[in-house]
Coordinates of C-alpha atoms and ligand atoms in Angstrom, one line a residue:
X24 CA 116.9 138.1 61.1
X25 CA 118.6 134.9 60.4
X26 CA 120.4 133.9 56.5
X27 CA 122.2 131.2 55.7
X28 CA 125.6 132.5 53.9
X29 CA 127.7 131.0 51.6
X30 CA 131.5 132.4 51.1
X31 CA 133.5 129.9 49.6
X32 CA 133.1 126.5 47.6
X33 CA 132.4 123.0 49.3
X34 CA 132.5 124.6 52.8
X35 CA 129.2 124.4 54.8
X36 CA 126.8 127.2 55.2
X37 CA 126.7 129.8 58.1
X38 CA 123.7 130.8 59.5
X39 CA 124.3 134.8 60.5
X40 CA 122.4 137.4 62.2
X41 CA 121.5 140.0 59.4
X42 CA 119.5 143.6 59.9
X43 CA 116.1 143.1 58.6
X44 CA 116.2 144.3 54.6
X45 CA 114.5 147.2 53.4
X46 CA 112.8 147.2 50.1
X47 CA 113.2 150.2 47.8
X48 CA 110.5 151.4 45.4
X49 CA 108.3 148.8 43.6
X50 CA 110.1 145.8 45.7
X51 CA 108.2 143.7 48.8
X52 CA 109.6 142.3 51.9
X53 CA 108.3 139.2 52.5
X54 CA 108.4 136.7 55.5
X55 CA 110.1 133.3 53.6
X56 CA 107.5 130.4 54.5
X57 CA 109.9 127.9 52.7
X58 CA 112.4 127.6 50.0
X59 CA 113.1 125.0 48.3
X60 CA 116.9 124.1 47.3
X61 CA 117.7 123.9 43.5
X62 CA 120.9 122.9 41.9
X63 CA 121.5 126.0 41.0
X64 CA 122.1 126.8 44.6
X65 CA 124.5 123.7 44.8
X66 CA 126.4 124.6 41.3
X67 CA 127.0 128.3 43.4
X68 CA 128.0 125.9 46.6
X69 CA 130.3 124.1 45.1
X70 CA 132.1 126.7 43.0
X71 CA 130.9 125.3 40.2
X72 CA 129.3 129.2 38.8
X73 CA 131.0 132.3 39.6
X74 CA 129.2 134.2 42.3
X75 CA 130.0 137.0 44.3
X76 CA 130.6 136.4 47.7
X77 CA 129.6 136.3 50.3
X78 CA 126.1 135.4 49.3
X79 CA 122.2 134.1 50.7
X80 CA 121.1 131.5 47.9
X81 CA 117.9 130.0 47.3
X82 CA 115.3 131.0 45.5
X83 CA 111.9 129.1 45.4
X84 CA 110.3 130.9 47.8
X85 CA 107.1 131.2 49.1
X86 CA 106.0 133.9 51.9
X87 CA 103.5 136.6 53.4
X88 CA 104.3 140.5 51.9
X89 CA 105.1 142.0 55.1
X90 CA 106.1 145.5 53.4
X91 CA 105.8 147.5 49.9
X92 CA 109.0 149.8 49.2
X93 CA 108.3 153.8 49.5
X94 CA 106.5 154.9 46.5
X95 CA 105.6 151.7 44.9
X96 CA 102.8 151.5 42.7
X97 CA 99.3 151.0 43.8
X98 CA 98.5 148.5 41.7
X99 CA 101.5 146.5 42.8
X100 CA 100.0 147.3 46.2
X101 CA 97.2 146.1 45.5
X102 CA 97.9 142.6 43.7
X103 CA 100.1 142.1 46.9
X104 CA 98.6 143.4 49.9
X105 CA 100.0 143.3 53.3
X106 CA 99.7 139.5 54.8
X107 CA 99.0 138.0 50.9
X108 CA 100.6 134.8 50.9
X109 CA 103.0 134.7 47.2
X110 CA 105.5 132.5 45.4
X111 CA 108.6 133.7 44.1
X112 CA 110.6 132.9 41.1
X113 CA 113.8 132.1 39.9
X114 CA 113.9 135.4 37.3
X115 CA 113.0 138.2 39.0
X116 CA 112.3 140.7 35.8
X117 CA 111.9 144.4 36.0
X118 CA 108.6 144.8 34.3
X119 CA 110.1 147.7 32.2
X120 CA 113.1 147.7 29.9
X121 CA 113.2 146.4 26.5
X122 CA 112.9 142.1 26.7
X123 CA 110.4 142.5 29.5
X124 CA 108.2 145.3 27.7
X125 CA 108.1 142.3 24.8
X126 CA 106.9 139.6 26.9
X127 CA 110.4 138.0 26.7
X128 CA 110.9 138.1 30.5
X129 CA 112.9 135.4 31.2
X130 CA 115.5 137.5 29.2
X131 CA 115.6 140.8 31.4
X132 CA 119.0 142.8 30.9
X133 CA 118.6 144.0 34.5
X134 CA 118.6 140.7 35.6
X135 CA 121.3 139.2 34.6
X136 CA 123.5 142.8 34.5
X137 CA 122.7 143.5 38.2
X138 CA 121.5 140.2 39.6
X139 CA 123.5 137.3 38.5
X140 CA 126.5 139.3 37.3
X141 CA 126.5 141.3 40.9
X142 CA 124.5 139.9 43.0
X143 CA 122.3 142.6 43.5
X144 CA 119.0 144.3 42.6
X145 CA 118.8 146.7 40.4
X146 CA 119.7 149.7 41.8
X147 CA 123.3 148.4 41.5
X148 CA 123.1 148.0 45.9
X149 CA 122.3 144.6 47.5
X150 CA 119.2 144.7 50.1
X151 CA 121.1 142.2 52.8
X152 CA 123.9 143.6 55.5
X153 CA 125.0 141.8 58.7
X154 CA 124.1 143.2 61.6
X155 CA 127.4 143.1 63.6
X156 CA 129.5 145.3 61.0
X157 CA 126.9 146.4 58.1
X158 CA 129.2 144.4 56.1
X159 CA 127.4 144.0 52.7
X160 CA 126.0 140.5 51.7
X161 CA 125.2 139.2 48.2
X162 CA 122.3 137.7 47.0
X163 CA 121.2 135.0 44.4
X164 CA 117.9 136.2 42.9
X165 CA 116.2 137.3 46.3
X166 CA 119.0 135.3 48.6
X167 CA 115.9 133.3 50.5
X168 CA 117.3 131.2 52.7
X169 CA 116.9 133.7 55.2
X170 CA 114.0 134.5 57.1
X171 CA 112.8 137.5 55.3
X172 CA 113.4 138.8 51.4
X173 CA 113.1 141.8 49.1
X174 CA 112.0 140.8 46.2
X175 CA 110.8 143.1 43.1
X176 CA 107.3 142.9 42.5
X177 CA 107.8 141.2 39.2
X178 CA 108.9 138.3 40.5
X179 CA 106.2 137.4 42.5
X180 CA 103.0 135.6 42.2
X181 CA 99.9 135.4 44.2
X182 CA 100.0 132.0 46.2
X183 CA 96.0 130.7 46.0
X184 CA 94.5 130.1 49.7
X185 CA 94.2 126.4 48.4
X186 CA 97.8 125.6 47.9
X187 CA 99.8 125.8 51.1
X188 CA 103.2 126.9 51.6
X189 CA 104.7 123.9 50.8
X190 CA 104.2 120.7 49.0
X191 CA 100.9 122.1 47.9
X192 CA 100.7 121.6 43.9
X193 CA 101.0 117.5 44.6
X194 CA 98.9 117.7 47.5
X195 CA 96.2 120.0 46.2
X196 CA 96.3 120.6 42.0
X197 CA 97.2 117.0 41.7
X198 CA 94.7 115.7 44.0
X199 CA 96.5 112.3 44.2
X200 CA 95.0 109.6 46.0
X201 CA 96.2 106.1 46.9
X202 CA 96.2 103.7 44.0
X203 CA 96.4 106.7 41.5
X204 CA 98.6 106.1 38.1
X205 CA 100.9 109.6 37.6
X206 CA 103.8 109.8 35.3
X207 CA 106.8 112.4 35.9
X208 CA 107.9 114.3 32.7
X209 CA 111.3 115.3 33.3
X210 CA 113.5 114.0 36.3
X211 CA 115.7 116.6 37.2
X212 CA 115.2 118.0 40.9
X213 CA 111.4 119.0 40.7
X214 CA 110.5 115.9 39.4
X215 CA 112.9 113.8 41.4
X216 CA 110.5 115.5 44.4
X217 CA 107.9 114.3 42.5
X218 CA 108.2 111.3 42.4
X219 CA 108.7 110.4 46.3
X220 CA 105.8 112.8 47.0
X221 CA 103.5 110.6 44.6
X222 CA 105.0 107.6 46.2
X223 CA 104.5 108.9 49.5
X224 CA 100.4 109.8 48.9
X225 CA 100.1 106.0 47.6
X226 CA 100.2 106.5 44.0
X227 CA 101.0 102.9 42.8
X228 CA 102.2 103.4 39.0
X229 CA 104.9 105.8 39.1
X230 CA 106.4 106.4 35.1
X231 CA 109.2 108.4 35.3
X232 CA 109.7 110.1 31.5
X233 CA 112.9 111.9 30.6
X234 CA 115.4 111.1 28.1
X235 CA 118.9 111.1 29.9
X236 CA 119.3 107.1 30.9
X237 CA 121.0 108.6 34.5
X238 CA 117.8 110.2 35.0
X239 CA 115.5 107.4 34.9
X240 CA 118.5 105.0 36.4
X241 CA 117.9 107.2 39.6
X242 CA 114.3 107.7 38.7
X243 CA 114.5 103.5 39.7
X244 CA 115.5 104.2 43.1
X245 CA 113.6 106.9 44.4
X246 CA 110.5 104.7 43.6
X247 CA 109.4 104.8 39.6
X248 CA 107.7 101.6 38.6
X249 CA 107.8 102.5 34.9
X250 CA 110.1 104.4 32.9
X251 CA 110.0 105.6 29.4
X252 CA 112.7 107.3 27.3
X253 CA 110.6 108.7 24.8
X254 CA 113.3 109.4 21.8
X255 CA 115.3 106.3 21.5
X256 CA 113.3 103.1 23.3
X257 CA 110.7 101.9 25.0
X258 CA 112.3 100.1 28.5
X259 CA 109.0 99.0 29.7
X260 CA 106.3 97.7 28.0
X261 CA 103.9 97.7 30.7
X262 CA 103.4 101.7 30.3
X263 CA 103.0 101.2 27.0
X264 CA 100.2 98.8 27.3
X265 CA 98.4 100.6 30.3
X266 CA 98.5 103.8 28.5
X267 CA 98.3 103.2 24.8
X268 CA 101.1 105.5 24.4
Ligands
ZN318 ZN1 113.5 143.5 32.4

């Protein structure tokens, strides 16, 4: 398969022949649909967080399980069965040790030990290798710009039949239809998209919300009509007016 790889600050990307990756017990491979690109990715590209390199970023996936590790549990196997479509997330906890048994996965020890402090999974052992020396290649969360990813089961999510691969929570939870009024709470890179997706479905009040002035200063250009910075002022009384807010 095909990864883009990152090995060293502000230099572009390489896009590398890898062997396909092998999940190990309770992990899926999955064939990457799309993945977005956050700035976490960029703060990694630019040097700006320690990573180890080499390295496959990206990790707002979504995909189709193509494979369940040996001996994973049937239950996982059967939440995710072969050619389910899924979404991926940022945390990938291991379902098990101490914060995740809580509820406080967003906190998992494994995580951050093996994953962000390694680059790997949590066996220690990273699931990417190129193909032309075996060389190994690390990855952030489940390195997914690439065309396939191992990901453990607990970061995944089934992706509804309604919502495609992409753009679909706009498109399809949203429902947005020309003329519609939609404000954007918090315009950082999600809601940045957002806002040009709204814009582009014909949405004709656009209120970006967030309370950094940069924010809604960009928020102007990529479309907003509105804007509202909720602590300190109110920069538009239109929105207040239309919404009674
Ligand atoms: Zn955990």
């Amino acid at each position: 398969m095909r990864g883009a790889v990152y090995r060293e600050p502000k230099q572009p990307l390489t896009i590398e022949e890898f062997h396909t990756p092998r999940p190990k017990v309770n992990e899926i491979l999955i064939k990457t649909k799309a993945c977005g690109v956050c700035h976490s990715d960029l703060h990694v590209m630019k040097g700006e967080i320690p990573f180890s390199s080499p390295c496959v970023n990206g990790h707002e996936i979504t995909g189709e399980v193509v494979e369940h590790g040996p001996l994973t549990d049937d239950k996982i196997i059967q939440r995710f069965p072969i050619g389910s479509r899924v979404v991926g997330a940022f945390i990938m906890p291991c379902g098990t040790r101490s914060y995740c048994a809580k509820g406080h996965d967003d906190l998992c020890e494994d995580f951050f030990a093996y994953n962000r402090a390694k680059g790997t999974l949590y066996d220690g052992e990273t699931r990417l290798f190129l193909r032309h020396d075996d060389s190994p290649v690390y990855m952030y969360s489940m390195g997914g710009m690439a065309e396939y990813c191992v990901t453990p089961a607990h970061g995944l999510a089934p992706l509804p039949e309604s919502l495609p691969y992409t753009y679909g929570a706009m498109a399809h939870a949203a429902e947005i239809r020309p003329g519609d009024s939609i404000a954007v709470i918090g315009i950082g890179g999600v809601g940045s998209r957002c806002l040009q997706i709204a814009r582009t479905f014909g949405a004709s009040d656009l209120i970006a919300v967030d309370v950094q002035d940069d924010k809604l200063e960009k928020a102007k250009t990529l479309g907003a009509t509105s804007w509202l910075e909720p602590r300190l002022s109110l920069k538009e009384p239109i929105a207040i007016k239309k919404f009674n807010c």
